[in-house]
CSV table of C-alpha atoms (C1' of nucleotides) and ligand atoms in Angstrom, one decimal:
chain,number,residue,atom,x,y,z
A,1,MET,CA,-11.8,-4.7,-1.7
A,2,TYR,CA,-9.0,-6.4,-3.5
A,3,SER,CA,-5.5,-7.0,-2.1
A,4,PHE,CA,-2.4,-5.6,-3.7
A,5,THR,CA,-1.5,-9.2,-4.7
A,6,GLU,CA,-4.8,-9.7,-6.4
A,7,GLU,CA,-4.5,-6.4,-8.2
A,8,ASN,CA,-1.0,-7.3,-9.4
A,9,TYR,CA,-2.1,-10.7,-10.8
A,10,ILE,CA,-4.9,-9.1,-12.7
A,11,LYS,CA,-2.6,-6.5,-14.2
A,12,ALA,CA,-0.1,-9.2,-15.2
A,13,ILE,CA,-2.7,-11.4,-16.8
A,14,TYR,CA,-4.0,-8.4,-18.7
A,15,LYS,CA,-0.5,-7.6,-20.1
A,16,LEU,CA,0.0,-11.2,-21.1
A,17,GLN,CA,-3.4,-11.3,-22.8
A,18,GLU,CA,-2.4,-8.1,-24.7
A,19,LYS,CA,0.5,-9.6,-26.5
A,20,SER,CA,0.0,-13.4,-26.6
A,21,GLY,CA,-3.6,-13.5,-27.7
A,22,ILE,CA,-6.5,-14.9,-25.7
A,23,SER,CA,-5.9,-17.6,-23.1
A,24,VAL,CA,-2.9,-17.1,-20.7
A,25,ASN,CA,-1.2,-20.1,-19.2
A,26,THR,CA,0.0,-20.8,-15.6
A,27,ASN,CA,3.7,-20.8,-16.2
A,28,ALA,CA,3.7,-17.4,-18.0
A,29,ILE,CA,1.9,-15.8,-15.1
A,30,ALA,CA,4.3,-17.4,-12.6
A,31,GLU,CA,7.2,-15.9,-14.5
A,32,ILE,CA,6.1,-12.3,-14.4
A,33,MET,CA,4.7,-12.6,-10.9
A,34,GLN,CA,8.1,-14.0,-9.8
A,35,THR,CA,6.3,-16.9,-8.1
A,36,LYS,CA,5.6,-20.6,-8.5
A,37,ALA,CA,3.1,-22.3,-10.8
A,38,ALA,CA,1.4,-23.8,-7.7
A,39,SER,CA,0.8,-20.4,-6.2
A,40,VAL,CA,-0.6,-19.2,-9.5
A,41,THR,CA,-3.1,-22.0,-9.6
A,42,ASP,CA,-4.3,-21.1,-6.0
A,43,MET,CA,-4.7,-17.4,-6.8
A,44,VAL,CA,-6.3,-18.0,-10.2
A,45,LYS,CA,-9.0,-20.2,-8.5
A,46,LYS,CA,-9.6,-17.3,-6.1
A,47,LEU,CA,-9.8,-14.7,-8.8
A,48,SER,CA,-12.1,-17.0,-10.7
A,49,GLU,CA,-14.5,-17.2,-7.8
A,50,LYS,CA,-14.5,-13.4,-7.6
A,51,LYS,CA,-15.6,-13.3,-11.3
A,52,LEU,CA,-12.5,-11.4,-12.4
A,53,LEU,CA,-11.5,-14.2,-14.8
A,54,SER,CA,-12.7,-17.4,-16.2
A,55,TYR,CA,-10.6,-20.5,-15.6
A,56,ALA,CA,-10.7,-24.1,-16.8
A,57,LYS,CA,-8.2,-26.6,-15.4
A,58,TYR,CA,-5.2,-27.1,-17.7
A,59,LYS,CA,-6.8,-24.6,-20.2
A,60,GLY,CA,-5.4,-21.3,-18.9
A,61,VAL,CA,-7.3,-18.2,-17.9
A,62,GLU,CA,-9.0,-15.3,-19.6
A,63,LEU,CA,-10.1,-12.0,-17.9
A,64,THR,CA,-13.8,-11.3,-17.7
A,65,GLU,CA,-15.2,-7.9,-18.6
A,66,LEU,CA,-14.9,-7.1,-14.8
A,67,GLY,CA,-11.3,-8.1,-14.7
A,68,ARG,CA,-10.4,-6.2,-17.9
A,69,LYS,CA,-12.0,-3.1,-16.4
A,70,MET,CA,-10.1,-3.5,-13.2
A,71,ALA,CA,-6.8,-3.9,-15.1
A,72,LEU,CA,-7.4,-0.8,-17.1
A,73,GLU,CA,-8.1,1.2,-13.9
A,74,MET,CA,-4.8,0.0,-12.5
A,75,ILE,CA,-2.9,1.0,-15.7
A,76,ARG,CA,-4.7,4.4,-15.7
A,77,LYS,CA,-3.5,5.0,-12.1
A,78,HIS,CA,0.0,3.7,-12.8
A,79,ARG,CA,0.5,6.0,-15.8
A,80,LEU,CA,-1.1,9.0,-14.3
A,81,TRP,CA,1.2,8.7,-11.3
A,82,GLU,CA,4.2,8.3,-13.6
A,83,THR,CA,3.2,11.5,-15.3
A,84,PHE,CA,2.8,13.3,-12.0
A,85,LEU,CA,6.3,12.3,-10.9
A,86,TYR,CA,7.8,13.2,-14.3
A,87,ASP,CA,5.9,16.5,-15.0
A,88,LYS,CA,5.5,17.9,-11.5
A,89,LEU,CA,8.3,16.4,-9.4
A,90,ASN,CA,10.9,16.3,-12.1
A,91,PHE,CA,11.8,12.7,-11.9
A,92,SER,CA,13.5,11.3,-14.9
A,93,TRP,CA,11.7,8.7,-17.0
A,94,ASP,CA,13.7,5.8,-15.7
A,95,GLU,CA,12.9,6.6,-12.1
A,96,VAL,CA,9.1,6.7,-12.2
A,97,HIS,CA,8.0,3.1,-12.7
A,98,ASP,CA,9.0,1.6,-9.4
A,99,ILE,CA,7.2,4.3,-7.3
A,100,ALA,CA,4.1,4.1,-9.6
A,101,GLU,CA,4.0,0.4,-8.8
A,102,GLN,CA,3.2,1.4,-5.3
A,103,LEU,CA,1.0,4.4,-6.0
A,104,GLU,CA,-1.2,2.4,-8.4
A,105,HIS,CA,-2.7,0.6,-5.4
A,106,ILE,CA,-4.1,3.7,-3.7
A,107,LYS,CA,-7.9,3.3,-3.5
A,108,SER,CA,-9.8,6.5,-4.3
A,109,THR,CA,-11.6,7.3,-7.5
A,110,LYS,CA,-11.8,11.0,-6.6
A,111,LEU,CA,-8.0,11.1,-6.1
A,112,ILE,CA,-7.2,9.7,-9.5
A,113,ASP,CA,-9.7,11.9,-11.3
A,114,CYS,CA,-8.5,15.0,-9.6
A,115,LEU,CA,-4.9,14.1,-10.4
A,116,ASP,CA,-5.9,13.6,-14.0
A,117,GLU,CA,-7.4,17.1,-14.1
A,118,PHE,CA,-4.4,18.5,-12.2
A,119,LEU,CA,-2.1,17.1,-14.9
A,120,GLY,CA,-4.2,18.5,-17.7
A,121,PHE,CA,-5.7,15.2,-18.9
A,122,PRO,CA,-2.5,13.9,-20.4
A,123,GLU,CA,-2.9,11.3,-23.2
A,124,ASN,CA,0.5,9.6,-22.8
A,125,ASP,CA,2.8,8.8,-19.9
A,126,PRO,CA,6.5,9.6,-19.8
A,127,HIS,CA,7.3,6.5,-21.8
A,128,GLY,CA,4.8,7.3,-24.5
A,129,ASP,CA,2.3,4.7,-23.4
A,130,PRO,CA,-1.4,5.8,-23.7
A,131,ILE,CA,-3.3,6.6,-20.5
A,132,PRO,CA,-6.7,5.0,-20.3
A,133,GLY,CA,-9.5,7.5,-19.8
A,134,LYS,CA,-12.1,7.6,-16.9
A,135,ASN,CA,-14.4,5.6,-19.2
A,136,GLY,CA,-11.7,2.8,-19.5
A,137,LEU,CA,-11.1,3.6,-23.1
A,138,ILE,CA,-7.5,3.5,-24.4
A,139,GLN,CA,-6.7,5.2,-27.7
A,140,ARG,CA,-4.3,3.2,-29.8
A,141,ILE,CA,-2.0,4.6,-32.4
A,142,GLU,CA,-0.2,2.5,-34.9
A,143,LEU,CA,3.5,2.4,-33.8
A,144,TYR,CA,6.4,0.8,-35.5
A,145,LYS,CA,9.8,-0.3,-34.2
A,146,ILE,CA,12.7,1.6,-35.8
A,147,SER,CA,13.9,-1.7,-37.1
A,148,GLU,CA,10.7,-2.1,-39.1
A,149,LEU,CA,11.1,1.1,-41.1
A,150,GLY,CA,12.9,1.2,-44.5
A,151,ILE,CA,15.7,3.4,-45.7
A,152,GLY,CA,14.6,7.0,-46.2
A,153,GLU,CA,11.5,6.7,-44.0
A,154,PHE,CA,10.8,9.3,-41.2
A,155,GLY,CA,9.2,8.8,-37.8
A,156,VAL,CA,8.7,10.5,-34.4
A,157,ILE,CA,9.8,8.6,-31.3
A,158,SER,CA,6.6,7.8,-29.5
A,159,GLY,CA,7.2,4.9,-27.2
A,160,VAL,CA,9.6,2.1,-26.0
A,161,VAL,CA,9.2,-1.6,-25.8
A,162,ASN,CA,11.9,-2.2,-23.1
A,163,HIS,CA,11.1,0.0,-20.0
A,164,SER,CA,14.3,-0.8,-18.0
A,165,SER,CA,16.2,2.0,-16.4
A,166,LEU,CA,19.4,0.9,-18.1
A,167,PHE,CA,17.8,1.1,-21.6
A,168,LEU,CA,16.1,4.4,-20.9
A,169,GLN,CA,19.3,6.0,-19.6
A,170,HIS,CA,21.1,4.8,-22.7
A,171,LEU,CA,18.4,6.4,-25.0
A,172,GLU,CA,18.7,9.7,-23.1
A,173,LYS,CA,22.5,9.7,-23.5
A,174,ASN,CA,22.0,9.4,-27.3
A,175,GLN,CA,19.3,12.1,-27.6
A,176,LEU,CA,16.7,9.4,-28.3
A,177,VAL,CA,13.8,10.9,-26.3
A,178,LEU,CA,10.1,11.1,-26.8
A,179,GLY,CA,9.0,13.5,-29.6
A,180,LYS,CA,12.3,13.5,-31.5
A,181,GLY,CA,12.0,13.1,-35.3
A,182,ILE,CA,14.4,10.6,-36.9
A,183,GLU,CA,15.2,9.4,-40.4
A,184,ILE,CA,16.6,6.0,-41.4
A,185,ILE,CA,19.8,6.5,-43.4
A,186,SER,CA,21.1,3.0,-43.9
A,187,LYS,CA,21.2,-0.5,-42.5
A,188,SER,CA,24.1,-2.9,-42.0
A,189,ASP,CA,23.7,-6.3,-43.6
A,190,PHE,CA,26.3,-7.7,-41.1
A,191,ASP,CA,24.8,-6.9,-37.7
A,192,GLN,CA,21.5,-5.1,-38.6
A,193,SER,CA,22.8,-1.9,-36.9
A,194,LEU,CA,21.3,1.3,-38.3
A,195,ARG,CA,22.5,4.7,-39.2
A,196,ILE,CA,19.9,7.3,-38.4
A,197,LYS,CA,19.7,11.1,-38.4
A,198,ILE,CA,18.0,12.7,-35.4
A,199,GLU,CA,16.3,16.0,-36.1
A,200,GLY,CA,18.7,18.9,-35.7
A,201,GLY,CA,21.7,16.5,-35.1
A,202,ILE,CA,24.3,14.6,-37.0
A,203,PRO,CA,23.8,11.0,-38.1
A,204,ILE,CA,24.5,8.3,-35.5
A,205,MET,CA,24.8,4.5,-35.3
A,206,ILE,CA,22.3,2.5,-33.2
A,207,SER,CA,22.4,-1.3,-32.6
A,208,ASN,CA,19.6,-3.5,-33.8
A,209,GLU,CA,18.9,-4.1,-30.1
A,210,VAL,CA,18.1,-0.4,-29.7
A,211,ALA,CA,16.2,-0.3,-33.0
A,212,ARG,CA,13.9,-3.1,-31.9
A,213,ASN,CA,13.0,-1.4,-28.7
A,214,VAL,CA,12.1,2.1,-29.8
A,215,LEU,CA,8.7,2.8,-31.2
A,216,LEU,CA,7.9,5.4,-33.9
A,217,LYS,CA,4.9,7.1,-35.3
A,218,LYS,CA,5.5,7.3,-39.1
A,219,SER,CA,5.7,10.9,-40.4
A,220,ARG,CA,6.0,12.6,-43.8
B,1,MET,CA,11.3,-3.3,5.1
B,2,TYR,CA,8.4,-2.8,7.5
B,3,SER,CA,4.8,-3.9,6.8
B,4,PHE,CA,1.9,-1.4,6.7
B,5,THR,CA,0.7,-3.0,9.9
B,6,GLU,CA,4.0,-2.5,11.7
B,7,GLU,CA,4.1,1.1,10.6
B,8,ASN,CA,0.6,1.7,11.8
B,9,TYR,CA,1.4,0.3,15.2
B,10,ILE,CA,4.5,2.5,15.6
B,11,LYS,CA,2.5,5.6,14.6
B,12,ALA,CA,-0.3,4.7,17.1
B,13,ILE,CA,2.2,4.1,19.9
B,14,TYR,CA,3.9,7.4,19.2
B,15,LYS,CA,0.6,9.3,19.4
B,16,LEU,CA,-0.3,7.6,22.7
B,17,GLN,CA,3.1,8.4,24.1
B,18,GLU,CA,2.7,12.0,23.0
B,19,LYS,CA,-0.3,12.6,25.2
B,20,SER,CA,-0.3,10.1,28.0
B,21,GLY,CA,3.3,10.4,29.1
B,22,ILE,CA,6.0,7.7,28.8
B,23,SER,CA,4.9,4.0,28.9
B,24,VAL,CA,2.0,2.9,26.7
B,25,ASN,CA,-0.2,0.0,27.8
B,26,THR,CA,-1.5,-2.9,25.8
B,27,ASN,CA,-5.2,-2.1,26.0
B,28,ALA,CA,-4.8,1.5,24.8
B,29,ILE,CA,-2.9,0.3,21.7
B,30,ALA,CA,-5.6,-2.3,21.1
B,31,GLU,CA,-8.2,0.4,21.1
B,32,ILE,CA,-6.7,2.7,18.5
B,33,MET,CA,-5.6,-0.2,16.4
B,34,GLN,CA,-9.1,-1.7,16.5
B,35,THR,CA,-7.8,-5.1,17.5
B,36,LYS,CA,-7.5,-7.3,20.6
B,37,ALA,CA,-5.0,-7.1,23.4
B,38,ALA,CA,-3.6,-10.5,22.5
B,39,SER,CA,-2.8,-9.3,19.0
B,40,VAL,CA,-1.1,-6.3,20.4
B,41,THR,CA,1.1,-8.5,22.7
B,42,ASP,CA,2.2,-10.5,19.6
B,43,MET,CA,3.0,-7.5,17.6
B,44,VAL,CA,4.7,-5.6,20.4
B,45,LYS,CA,7.1,-8.6,20.9
B,46,LYS,CA,7.9,-8.5,17.2
B,47,LEU,CA,8.5,-4.8,17.2
B,48,SER,CA,10.7,-5.2,20.2
B,49,GLU,CA,12.8,-7.7,18.4
B,50,LYS,CA,13.2,-5.2,15.6
B,51,LYS,CA,14.5,-2.7,18.1
B,52,LEU,CA,11.7,-0.2,17.4
B,53,LEU,CA,10.5,-0.2,21.0
B,54,SER,CA,11.4,-1.6,24.4
B,55,TYR,CA,8.9,-3.8,26.1
B,56,ALA,CA,8.7,-5.4,29.5
B,57,LYS,CA,5.9,-7.9,30.3
B,58,TYR,CA,3.0,-6.2,32.1
B,59,LYS,CA,4.9,-2.9,32.1
B,60,GLY,CA,3.9,-1.5,28.7
B,61,VAL,CA,6.0,-0.3,25.8
B,62,GLU,CA,8.2,2.7,24.9
B,63,LEU,CA,9.5,3.7,21.5
B,64,THR,CA,13.3,3.5,21.0
B,65,GLU,CA,15.0,6.3,19.2
B,66,LEU,CA,14.7,4.3,16.0
B,67,GLY,CA,11.0,3.8,16.6
B,68,ARG,CA,10.5,7.5,17.3
B,69,LYS,CA,12.3,8.4,14.1
B,70,MET,CA,10.2,6.1,12.1
B,71,ALA,CA,7.0,7.5,13.6
B,72,LEU,CA,8.1,11.0,12.7
B,73,GLU,CA,8.8,10.0,9.1
B,74,MET,CA,5.3,8.5,8.9
B,75,ILE,CA,3.7,11.7,10.2
B,76,ARG,CA,5.8,13.8,7.9
B,77,LYS,CA,4.6,11.8,4.9
B,78,HIS,CA,1.0,11.8,6.1
B,79,ARG,CA,0.9,15.6,6.6
B,80,LEU,CA,2.7,16.4,3.3
B,81,TRP,CA,0.3,14.2,1.4
B,82,GLU,CA,-2.7,15.9,3.1
B,83,THR,CA,-1.2,19.3,2.1
B,84,PHE,CA,-0.8,18.1,-1.5
B,85,LEU,CA,-4.4,16.9,-1.6
B,86,TYR,CA,-5.6,20.2,-0.1
B,87,ASP,CA,-3.4,22.7,-1.9
B,88,LYS,CA,-3.0,21.1,-5.3
B,89,LEU,CA,-6.0,18.9,-5.9
B,90,ASN,CA,-8.5,21.1,-4.0
B,91,PHE,CA,-9.8,18.5,-1.6
B,92,SER,CA,-11.5,19.9,1.5
B,93,TRP,CA,-9.9,19.6,4.8
B,94,ASP,CA,-12.2,16.8,6.0
B,95,GLU,CA,-11.5,14.6,2.9
B,96,VAL,CA,-7.7,14.4,3.1
B,97,HIS,CA,-7.1,12.2,6.1
B,98,ASP,CA,-8.3,8.8,4.8
B,99,ILE,CA,-6.4,9.0,1.6
B,100,ALA,CA,-3.2,10.2,3.4
B,101,GLU,CA,-3.6,7.1,5.6
B,102,GLN,CA,-2.8,5.1,2.5
B,103,LEU,CA,-0.3,7.4,0.9
B,104,GLU,CA,1.8,7.6,4.1
B,105,HIS,CA,3.0,4.0,3.4
B,106,ILE,CA,4.6,4.7,0.0
B,107,LYS,CA,8.3,3.9,0.3
B,108,SER,CA,10.6,6.5,-1.3
B,109,THR,CA,12.6,9.1,0.4
B,110,LYS,CA,13.2,11.0,-2.9
B,111,LEU,CA,9.4,11.1,-3.5
B,112,ILE,CA,8.6,12.7,-0.2
B,113,ASP,CA,11.5,15.2,-0.3
B,114,CYS,CA,10.5,16.2,-3.9
B,115,LEU,CA,6.9,16.5,-2.8
B,116,ASP,CA,8.0,18.7,0.1
B,117,GLU,CA,9.8,21.0,-2.3
B,118,PHE,CA,6.9,21.0,-4.8
B,119,LEU,CA,4.6,22.2,-2.0
B,120,GLY,CA,7.1,24.9,-1.0
B,121,PHE,CA,8.2,23.4,2.2
B,122,PRO,CA,5.0,23.9,4.1
B,123,GLU,CA,5.2,24.1,7.9
B,124,ASN,CA,1.6,23.0,8.7
B,125,ASP,CA,-0.9,20.6,7.2
B,126,PRO,CA,-4.5,21.6,6.4
B,127,HIS,CA,-5.5,21.0,10.0
B,128,GLY,CA,-2.8,23.2,11.3
B,129,ASP,CA,-0.6,20.3,12.6
B,130,PRO,CA,3.1,20.9,12.2
B,131,ILE,CA,4.9,19.0,9.5
B,132,PRO,CA,8.2,17.3,10.7
B,133,GLY,CA,11.2,18.3,8.6
B,134,LYS,CA,13.6,16.1,6.7
B,135,ASN,CA,15.7,16.1,9.8
B,136,GLY,CA,12.8,14.7,11.9
B,137,LEU,CA,12.5,18.0,13.8
B,138,ILE,CA,9.0,19.2,14.6
B,139,GLN,CA,8.5,22.8,15.6
B,140,ARG,CA,6.0,23.2,18.4
B,141,ILE,CA,4.1,26.4,19.1
B,142,GLU,CA,2.1,26.9,22.3
B,143,LEU,CA,-1.5,26.5,21.3
B,144,TYR,CA,-4.6,27.0,23.6
B,145,LYS,CA,-8.1,25.6,23.3
B,146,ILE,CA,-10.7,28.4,22.8
B,147,SER,CA,-12.2,27.2,26.1
B,148,GLU,CA,-8.9,28.0,27.9
B,149,LEU,CA,-8.9,31.7,27.0
B,150,GLY,CA,-10.5,34.4,29.1
B,151,ILE,CA,-13.0,37.1,28.3
B,152,GLY,CA,-11.5,39.8,26.0
B,153,GLU,CA,-8.6,37.6,24.9
B,154,PHE,CA,-7.6,37.3,21.2
B,155,GLY,CA,-6.3,34.4,19.2
B,156,VAL,CA,-5.8,33.0,15.7
B,157,ILE,CA,-7.3,29.6,14.8
B,158,SER,CA,-4.2,27.3,14.3
B,159,GLY,CA,-5.4,23.8,14.8
B,160,VAL,CA,-8.0,21.3,15.9
B,161,VAL,CA,-8.1,18.5,18.5
B,162,ASN,CA,-10.9,16.5,16.9
B,163,HIS,CA,-10.1,15.6,13.3
B,164,SER,CA,-13.5,14.0,12.3
B,165,SER,CA,-15.1,15.0,9.1
B,166,LEU,CA,-18.3,15.9,10.9
B,167,PHE,CA,-16.6,18.3,13.2
B,168,LEU,CA,-14.5,19.9,10.4
B,169,GLN,CA,-17.5,20.4,8.3
B,170,HIS,CA,-19.3,22.0,11.2
B,171,LEU,CA,-16.4,24.4,11.7
B,172,GLU,CA,-16.4,25.4,8.0
B,173,LYS,CA,-20.1,26.2,8.1
B,174,ASN,CA,-19.5,28.6,11.0
B,175,GLN,CA,-16.5,30.3,9.3
B,176,LEU,CA,-14.2,28.7,11.9
B,177,VAL,CA,-11.3,28.0,9.6
B,178,LEU,CA,-7.5,28.1,10.0
B,179,GLY,CA,-6.0,31.6,10.1
B,180,LYS,CA,-9.2,33.3,11.3
B,181,GLY,CA,-8.7,35.7,14.3
B,182,ILE,CA,-11.3,35.5,17.1
B,183,GLU,CA,-12.1,37.3,20.3
B,184,ILE,CA,-13.8,35.9,23.4
B,185,ILE,CA,-16.8,38.0,24.2
B,186,SER,CA,-18.5,36.1,27.0
B,187,LYS,CA,-19.0,32.7,28.6
B,188,SER,CA,-22.2,31.1,29.9
B,189,ASP,CA,-22.1,29.8,33.4
B,190,PHE,CA,-24.9,27.4,32.6
B,191,ASP,CA,-23.5,25.2,29.8
B,192,GLN,CA,-20.0,26.8,29.3
B,193,SER,CA,-21.1,27.9,25.8
B,194,LEU,CA,-19.2,30.9,24.4
B,195,ARG,CA,-20.0,34.0,22.5
B,196,ILE,CA,-17.1,34.9,20.2
B,197,LYS,CA,-16.4,37.4,17.5
B,198,ILE,CA,-14.8,36.2,14.3
B,199,GLU,CA,-12.6,38.8,12.5
B,200,GLY,CA,-14.7,40.7,10.0
B,201,GLY,CA,-18.0,39.1,11.2
B,202,ILE,CA,-20.7,39.4,13.7
B,203,PRO,CA,-20.5,37.6,17.2
B,204,ILE,CA,-21.7,34.0,17.2
B,205,MET,CA,-22.4,31.4,19.9
B,206,ILE,CA,-20.3,28.2,20.1
B,207,SER,CA,-20.8,25.2,22.3
B,208,ASN,CA,-18.2,24.2,24.9
B,209,GLU,CA,-17.7,21.0,22.8
B,210,VAL,CA,-16.5,23.2,19.9
B,211,ALA,CA,-14.5,25.4,22.2
B,212,ARG,CA,-12.6,22.4,23.6
B,213,ASN,CA,-11.7,21.2,20.1
B,214,VAL,CA,-10.4,24.3,18.4
B,215,LEU,CA,-6.8,25.5,19.0
B,216,LEU,CA,-5.6,29.1,19.0
B,217,LYS,CA,-2.3,30.9,18.9
B,218,LYS,CA,-2.7,33.8,21.3
B,219,SER,CA,-2.5,37.2,19.7
B,220,ARG,CA,-2.4,40.9,20.8
C,1,DT,C1',-4.1,-8.0,53.8
C,2,DA,C1',-7.4,-10.8,51.7
C,3,DA,C1',-10.9,-10.8,48.2
C,4,DT,C1',-12.3,-9.1,43.9
C,5,DA,C1',-11.8,-6.8,39.6
C,6,DT,C1',-9.0,-5.5,35.7
C,7,DT,C1',-5.3,-6.0,32.7
C,8,DT,C1',-2.1,-8.6,30.3
C,9,DT,C1',-0.2,-12.8,28.5
C,10,DT,C1',-0.3,-17.5,26.8
C,11,DA,C1',-2.2,-21.3,24.1
C,12,DG,C1',-4.2,-22.8,20.2
C,13,DA,C1',-6.7,-22.0,16.0
C,14,DC,C1',-7.9,-19.6,11.6
C,15,DT,C1',-7.0,-17.1,6.9
C,16,DA,C1',-4.1,-15.2,3.1
C,17,DG,C1',-0.4,-16.0,0.5
C,18,DT,C1',3.4,-18.5,-0.3
C,19,DC,C1',6.4,-22.8,-0.9
C,20,DT,C1',8.2,-27.8,-2.2
C,21,DA,C1',7.4,-32.3,-3.7
C,22,DA,C1',4.7,-35.5,-6.0
C,23,DA,C1',0.8,-36.8,-8.9
C,24,DA,C1',-2.0,-36.0,-12.9
C,25,DA,C1',-2.8,-34.2,-17.4
C,26,DT,C1',-1.3,-32.7,-21.8
C,27,DA,C1',2.2,-32.2,-25.5
C,28,DT,C1',6.0,-33.9,-28.2
C,29,DT,C1',9.0,-37.2,-30.0
C,30,DT,C1',10.2,-41.7,-31.6
D,1,DA,C1',0.7,-45.6,-30.7
D,2,DA,C1',4.0,-45.9,-27.1
D,3,DA,C1',7.5,-43.5,-24.7
D,4,DT,C1',9.1,-39.3,-23.0
D,5,DA,C1',9.0,-34.5,-21.7
D,6,DT,C1',6.6,-30.6,-20.2
D,7,DT,C1',3.0,-28.3,-17.9
D,8,DT,C1',-0.3,-28.0,-14.5
D,9,DT,C1',-2.6,-29.4,-10.4
D,10,DT,C1',-2.9,-31.3,-5.7
D,11,DA,C1',-1.3,-32.2,-1.1
D,12,DG,C1',0.8,-30.6,2.8
D,13,DA,C1',3.5,-27.2,5.2
D,14,DC,C1',5.1,-22.5,6.5
D,15,DT,C1',4.8,-17.3,8.0
D,16,DA,C1',2.2,-13.0,9.1
D,17,DG,C1',-1.4,-11.4,11.3
D,18,DT,C1',-5.4,-12.1,13.4
D,19,DC,C1',-8.9,-14.3,16.8
D,20,DT,C1',-11.2,-16.6,21.3
D,21,DA,C1',-10.7,-18.6,25.6
D,22,DA,C1',-8.3,-19.4,29.6
D,23,DA,C1',-4.4,-18.6,32.7
D,24,DA,C1',-1.4,-15.4,35.1
D,25,DA,C1',-0.2,-11.0,36.9
D,26,DT,C1',-1.3,-6.6,38.7
D,27,DA,C1',-4.5,-3.2,40.7
D,28,DT,C1',-8.4,-2.0,43.6
D,29,DT,C1',-11.5,-2.5,47.2
D,30,DA,C1',-13.2,-4.0,51.5
E,301,LIG,MN1,5.6,1.9,-15.5
E,302,LIG,MN1,5.0,4.1,-18.3
E,303,LIG,MN1,-4.6,13.1,9.1
E,304,LIG,MN1,-3.7,16.5,9.4
DNA sequence: TAATATTTTTAGACTAGTCTAAAAATATTT
DNA sequence: AAATATTTTTAGACTAGTCTAAAAATATTA
């Protein structure tokens, strides 16, 4: 059995490996784990002995197939619990993450598979992130930041980069929620702010900061 | 914030205090916590400093009002999660306890209150045990063991003393499930086994061991 | 009430996970 | 290539929670 701490390290390393390529370095891990590089070295040695990752001194770490599988199971649990809180208990999308951080550590395969079924085998969590299946497969759709689209292009809001409560609440206030279709009207050369039209609404201005943190599936 | 271990100690002490009167002794705690008396002494000192219980050397411990409140919150969470697993995810009544042991440690008042509402404010868990309310109140109904009833008396199965999977599965095989009405037909003077009639069924024999572990609400 | 048995506490040690400070390795700049 | 800066590792220490072995207190029996 793995401890909560071990599980959180594996999840953190997986996420780092996702974005920044292959080998993950000690300081990066220390930063997301809110700990010191020395502690990371200790833990990484332990996880390496448990065959969850491969590690070479000064060369960073890389998850093994076993470690990758474990990370995906954690993510599956996290996102299914978020969906439960959102769909069944009517939590808002900015409240679900912290509780899911606790729930993702509950050990029971049957529990998570029954929950999956109870929720109707959802494909995405309340933030639009894909939920890995029982098999560990994760279906990836090409998503674009609003800031990446050109004038006149259309898209459907399908995810967020920033998951903070503050940001999610801001989006909600501006009708920028999952599933909404939008069109790019114009861009400012001064501050890269955008004018967009939300389906069934009037055009609004959004900052470049917002545009870089909302993900779209291209449409039309 | 309290650790899982601290929480489990408080719950254990509460349960001991329930049955065996006021002051709980070290060895008894050690036994349910599956640990050594020395470890109990260490922990009990710590919990005493945290004002969760009062402790006098060699005299045993007693929960404070704070400790009692905490224990009831744990029990509320445990029983609500058991009800969730049973009612919503279709677990059988002998499968829910172990997972609830994990879930009862999730920290979120909103979560548990929303879960309570989602379940329709249940009054009893799948084993018939009462679920403490938000206020910490627990409604107690007078229950009797089957073995305590006399010939010709009627009762409705409303709880169990023994919660083991083996026992619960045995009951299920014999139609002895929550809500069933039964009548005492006769008792054997030899081994105290009983002949009982289950509502809408034919009379069956049950051992004294079973009769001492099933709780009834008297009826008629 | 004295001897004996049982329960409880203390003392000291161990592991997991963390930390700080300093040493060693690697990367960058001159 | 040498000097300097940064990253990573090691060494040693701390806390929480546990253990065993032995001492101290309490309970039971003769
Ligand atoms: Mn999340
Ligand atoms: Mn999410
Ligand atoms: Mn239970
Ligand atoms: Mn129960």
